[in-house]
């Protein structure tokens, strides 16, 4: 069982433990049910006195709160407490790449793009700017305002099919840790005590699938958990760059993350300062409905509070259900007032550090509203957007020099075409753009009056004509558009729509009459949307081709994927002409009349231009996003056709991929001379692209994910064991399209031989890796020098390559510099399952330095004086979850409160314990097992293989419940010496611990 509340030893370490109360209470920091009088000062109550230490101010305020007031503070929307002068407080302003949902604010590149800069110092500046803008909004306090910011996101991008790929930084935990620490540091500010904002890192833990995300179970063997998933969270927490974690929706090893006991016993140990942990939206309710983990909300909220949750994000602004549940939990003894005090102490600690209780609002309280979208932030947005751009390929088309950079003096006529040429799309967590520079506008501004930009979006303009009546689907003009009807003919722009292809059959229809997208509001269709968006993205359609060439128009908003929507998804006009939804059998058949051929227009522009720039990619609300993963990473069919047609028309073609995730652009890599990648990069996207395309900025962005050639290179989306499944660049054995860390420059760089400050590394020591880098090109530029390691020989499977350091350096043409990267012994540690701790093994490590994980320019070796992992000793009680390998099992919750067990899912499932020393022979198996089903099964001990020699078998009777464990025993014969030991299950059962004595 977990201790109630945060253990006192933690509070002492964090400097927030209250003095022990009067003898006999047995509680530290407990407060009575009603407020008691406290001494006041000239500043008012002591909690408002900036001269006092934070912990004393917090304890003073905590002691003044009634029990009812304390409970009220545990919801996301904390009410005002007028008698103490406390204002309302709300957790959770979104700040992923700029302040979102509060109004116009500076929009930086998506988080994936921030990391692609490989420039922590720059990202800290971005964080500082976002923190300033959060403070700037405090003067107006719009709805949703708050200084507890829900960022950064460090969920690792292990699979590019994840719908929220753009929210994370990298598939690598080290890089994610560096970037998140930088961003969080900027958000917090540089004051030694006060916070500019209180960033919350999310989502803990192992949350990378959207399908059934609140019921899916992320199965994490110990090494994957410690070395990969937790490793992304530890750096920012250890650096005190964030002030808490948000839990994820999913289950981890059978237990909902919302009640993960590690929130207290693991996560809080990483941080040097107190943490304030929150749930994801409505996750507490999922514990009761959906996950069915607890029968009542009172039990669910009590369990979350005791696990380490301090704030319940539930039921939007309605706190009544949370208050009622926690009140009931307290009355029934499920929690104590000490548990309440622990959470409230965390809440008040953050609010105090934010300066809320200071008379003047603290050192950050006077940041003005004018910082929002300031000229300085606009400049920073442009710099960040261009530093994030990755040059994927740059080769001569047919002889001559490389296409990029474009020479503005010689390339005066440029065709800029493609569905993203004239639009900037925002994602779910983007802020509102204060302005936007599109790719076409950026190129036009760069060329100036002397140049000419031609082209179009490369999409067809069509009319949809009722095959039976000849009437066309017709929208309206003006800002509000009109309800869609069948009432016109194709000659009117009201009956014409531009068709944007986003892949997998999904298109959007933009009205030619008012440039607004056609959307559905649950009753009628209307052309009144600036761009696709909203939770259900109700601007999606599929034009289903029939045998006769006609089309059925299927509405494909995300709500159509739900069980409740039904089968009425197809368009048909009623007697009054208004279009409604009907079943497929009753749908209207439409003929497609092409008013304008988008590809033909793009080809004509490209043929007459000095160079063609094709801007293609993804729409962040459609091509996967929160609650929706993607099945394909291919470029949309229509976009791929556009690229091929333009390439045929003009060999000097540049393709700009503007996407939120890697794409399988194998044809483009083979046939297009120049490829550039950017995320959706915010308001300055067009200027940043022009800076790179014309060489005003020498690109140095680097990929933070592997780009694969096909979805076939990836295992199942729900496979979380990156080690066993050979996932990510760390373990991937195939040939990637673009490797992790890839990115080209307009310059060339020569690397010298890497040198070590010592060729021997002690267990607790460090060495410096030095390499001379020279810019051998004719342009000044940046190079990202990357340090990778690979262990030669280990008891356990090790990464094929692993990033352990990097530095982005600026070099003038012809100049050199020496880059020095520190490598610590701790950087070489991995999780030893035999002893449940990190270990640095003795042996030889290959140290590699290069320009990407595949482009290695120099190697050397380092001898590590660590330790040797001894043979396993299974004579002691051993946790079954600490296995070396497995088949047919998954890790499950041993109990609802604590622990993990092995759950067999099929006949002859097994777990392996490698290199076990049985000594002179083990004589007895003792196992703690649970078997929910009827009848009995067996747990068999085999040596050497799952079908190897049997040395004993225990009968496992039914225990009636998955959480009801009992000990079973069996006599062992013939096992001595060192062996690989397999525990083989006859059928479904759970194994918690065992021993072979």
PDB file of C-alpha atoms in Angstrom, residues 131 488 573 688 742 922:
ATOM      1  CA  UNK A 131       6.437  32.919 -20.625  1.00  0.00           C
ATOM      2  CA  UNK A 488     -27.356  26.417 -59.266  1.00  0.00           C
ATOM      3  CA  UNK A 573     -30.811  17.256 -51.325  1.00  0.00           C
ATOM      4  CA  UNK A 688      11.849  31.617 -43.078  1.00  0.00           C
ATOM      5  CA  UNK A 742      20.102  14.039 -40.881  1.00  0.00           C
ATOM      6  CA  UNK A 922      17.801 -25.661  -6.319  1.00  0.00           C
TER       7      UNK A 922
END
